[in-house]
PDB file of C-alpha atoms in Angstrom:
ATOM      1  CA  UNK A  19       7.608   3.369  20.785  1.00 87.00           C
ATOM      2  CA  UNK A  20       5.089   3.259  17.981  1.00 92.00           C
ATOM      3  CA  UNK A  21       2.529   0.664  16.930  1.00 94.00           C
ATOM      4  CA  UNK A  22       1.659   0.044  13.286  1.00 95.00           C
ATOM      5  CA  UNK A  23      -1.654  -0.373  11.452  1.00 95.00           C
ATOM      6  CA  UNK A  24      -1.752  -1.048   7.711  1.00 95.00           C
ATOM      7  CA  UNK A  25      -5.100  -0.253   6.078  1.00 94.00           C
ATOM      8  CA  UNK A  26      -5.269  -2.080   2.760  1.00 93.00           C
ATOM      9  CA  UNK A  27      -3.488  -5.415   2.422  1.00 93.00           C
ATOM     10  CA  UNK A  28      -3.100  -5.645  -1.320  1.00 91.00           C
ATOM     11  CA  UNK A  29       0.053  -5.106  -3.364  1.00 90.00           C
ATOM     12  CA  UNK A  30       1.062  -1.906  -1.601  1.00 92.00           C
ATOM     13  CA  UNK A  31       0.184  -2.844   1.988  1.00 93.00           C
ATOM     14  CA  UNK A  32       1.204  -6.492   2.043  1.00 92.00           C
ATOM     15  CA  UNK A  33       3.770  -6.419  -0.739  1.00 92.00           C
ATOM     16  CA  UNK A  34       5.627  -3.156  -0.063  1.00 93.00           C
ATOM     17  CA  UNK A  35       4.845  -1.631   3.347  1.00 94.00           C
ATOM     18  CA  UNK A  36       4.874  -4.843   5.436  1.00 93.00           C
ATOM     19  CA  UNK A  37       8.304  -6.035   4.212  1.00 93.00           C
ATOM     20  CA  UNK A  38       9.777  -2.541   4.654  1.00 94.00           C
ATOM     21  CA  UNK A  39       8.374  -2.357   8.178  1.00 93.00           C
ATOM     22  CA  UNK A  40       9.797  -5.792   9.002  1.00 92.00           C
ATOM     23  CA  UNK A  41      13.257  -4.600   7.915  1.00 94.00           C
ATOM     24  CA  UNK A  42      12.920  -1.366   9.894  1.00 94.00           C
ATOM     25  CA  UNK A  43      11.777  -3.240  13.001  1.00 92.00           C
ATOM     26  CA  UNK A  44      14.762  -5.595  12.724  1.00 93.00           C
ATOM     27  CA  UNK A  45      17.211  -2.725  12.245  1.00 95.00           C
ATOM     28  CA  UNK A  46      15.822  -0.447  14.968  1.00 93.00           C
ATOM     29  CA  UNK A  47      13.641  -2.466  17.350  1.00 90.00           C
ATOM     30  CA  UNK A  48      13.706   0.259  20.002  1.00 92.00           C
ATOM     31  CA  UNK A  49      11.606   2.517  17.743  1.00 92.00           C
ATOM     32  CA  UNK A  50       8.699   0.089  17.530  1.00 93.00           C
ATOM     33  CA  UNK A  51       6.364  -1.107  20.267  1.00 92.00           C
ATOM     34  CA  UNK A  52       6.328  -4.843  20.863  1.00 89.00           C
ATOM     35  CA  UNK A  53       3.472  -6.749  19.336  1.00 89.00           C
ATOM     36  CA  UNK A  54       2.363  -7.523  15.827  1.00 92.00           C
ATOM     37  CA  UNK A  55       1.715  -5.179  12.947  1.00 94.00           C
ATOM     38  CA  UNK A  56      -2.061  -4.842  12.646  1.00 95.00           C
ATOM     39  CA  UNK A  57      -3.757  -4.946   9.265  1.00 95.00           C
ATOM     40  CA  UNK A  58      -7.278  -4.115   8.163  1.00 95.00           C
ATOM     41  CA  UNK A  59      -8.796  -4.889   4.786  1.00 92.00           C
ATOM     42  CA  UNK A  60     -12.292  -6.320   4.306  1.00 88.00           C
ATOM     43  CA  UNK A  61     -11.064  -8.061   1.119  1.00 88.00           C
ATOM     44  CA  UNK A  62      -8.173  -9.938   2.770  1.00 85.00           C
ATOM     45  CA  UNK A  63      -8.612 -12.381   5.649  1.00 84.00           C
ATOM     46  CA  UNK A  64      -4.927 -13.315   5.942  1.00 87.00           C
ATOM     47  CA  UNK A  65      -1.546 -11.694   5.459  1.00 86.00           C
ATOM     48  CA  UNK A  66       1.877 -13.107   6.293  1.00 87.00           C
ATOM     49  CA  UNK A  67       3.435 -11.489   9.351  1.00 88.00           C
ATOM     50  CA  UNK A  68       0.404  -9.266   9.991  1.00 94.00           C
ATOM     51  CA  UNK A  69      -2.343  -9.666  12.589  1.00 95.00           C
ATOM     52  CA  UNK A  70      -5.461  -9.065  10.487  1.00 96.00           C
ATOM     53  CA  UNK A  71      -8.290  -7.377  12.388  1.00 95.00           C
ATOM     54  CA  UNK A  72     -12.004  -7.026  11.632  1.00 94.00           C
ATOM     55  CA  UNK A  73     -12.397  -3.259  11.954  1.00 92.00           C
ATOM     56  CA  UNK A  74     -10.594   0.015  12.658  1.00 89.00           C
ATOM     57  CA  UNK A  75     -12.427   0.049  16.001  1.00 91.00           C
ATOM     58  CA  UNK A  76     -10.669  -3.191  16.911  1.00 93.00           C
ATOM     59  CA  UNK A  77      -7.322  -1.501  16.233  1.00 93.00           C
ATOM     60  CA  UNK A  78      -8.315   1.290  18.631  1.00 92.00           C
ATOM     61  CA  UNK A  79      -9.090  -1.292  21.316  1.00 94.00           C
ATOM     62  CA  UNK A  80      -5.757  -3.080  20.816  1.00 94.00           C
ATOM     63  CA  UNK A  81      -3.346  -0.157  20.456  1.00 94.00           C
ATOM     64  CA  UNK A  82      -3.470   3.465  21.662  1.00 91.00           C
ATOM     65  CA  UNK A  83      -4.386   5.698  18.723  1.00 89.00           C
ATOM     66  CA  UNK A  84      -2.016   8.478  19.797  1.00 90.00           C
ATOM     67  CA  UNK A  85       0.916   6.059  19.440  1.00 92.00           C
ATOM     68  CA  UNK A  86      -0.149   4.213  16.299  1.00 93.00           C
ATOM     69  CA  UNK A  87       1.132   5.013  12.822  1.00 93.00           C
ATOM     70  CA  UNK A  88      -1.394   4.225  10.087  1.00 93.00           C
ATOM     71  CA  UNK A  89      -0.194   3.272   6.618  1.00 94.00           C
ATOM     72  CA  UNK A  90      -3.057   4.011   4.214  1.00 91.00           C
ATOM     73  CA  UNK A  91      -2.541   1.556   1.368  1.00 92.00           C
ATOM     74  CA  UNK A  92      -5.883   1.635  -0.413  1.00 84.00           C
ATOM     75  CA  UNK A  93      -6.344   2.743  -4.017  1.00 78.00           C
ATOM     76  CA  UNK A  94      -7.023   6.512  -4.222  1.00 70.00           C
ATOM     77  CA  UNK A  95     -10.333   5.953  -6.014  1.00 67.00           C
ATOM     78  CA  UNK A  96     -11.691   3.966  -3.057  1.00 68.00           C
ATOM     79  CA  UNK A  97     -10.973   6.626  -0.408  1.00 62.00           C
ATOM     80  CA  UNK A  98     -13.357   9.180   1.033  1.00 60.00           C
ATOM     81  CA  UNK A  99     -11.463  12.463   1.278  1.00 56.00           C
ATOM     82  CA  UNK A 100     -12.195  15.758   2.948  1.00 51.00           C
ATOM     83  CA  UNK A 101     -12.092  18.685   0.589  1.00 51.00           C
ATOM     84  CA  UNK A 102     -12.854  22.373   0.993  1.00 53.00           C
ATOM     85  CA  UNK A 103     -16.621  22.656   1.099  1.00 51.00           C
ATOM     86  CA  UNK A 104     -17.313  19.060   2.160  1.00 47.00           C
ATOM     87  CA  UNK A 105     -16.567  15.429   1.528  1.00 44.00           C
ATOM     88  CA  UNK A 106     -15.755  14.096  -1.912  1.00 40.00           C
TER      89      UNK A 106
END
């Protein structure tokens, strides 16, 4: 069973991923671990149906990282990405 963490609670995270996950959890509850979907976004303090946390470290304390699926829903321009030769 897998836990869920959504990083970025804007249009994509809260508007698209969260509703799709709610439907998937209802259709196949045995695939998902009990407990709320976690969400992290320093710009959003609340999100319907999501337990908003203060940091990624808090997610690691609440759910085992090896059994947590992370949905990265932040705009591409705001991400730090690894690239050949270093970080970009």
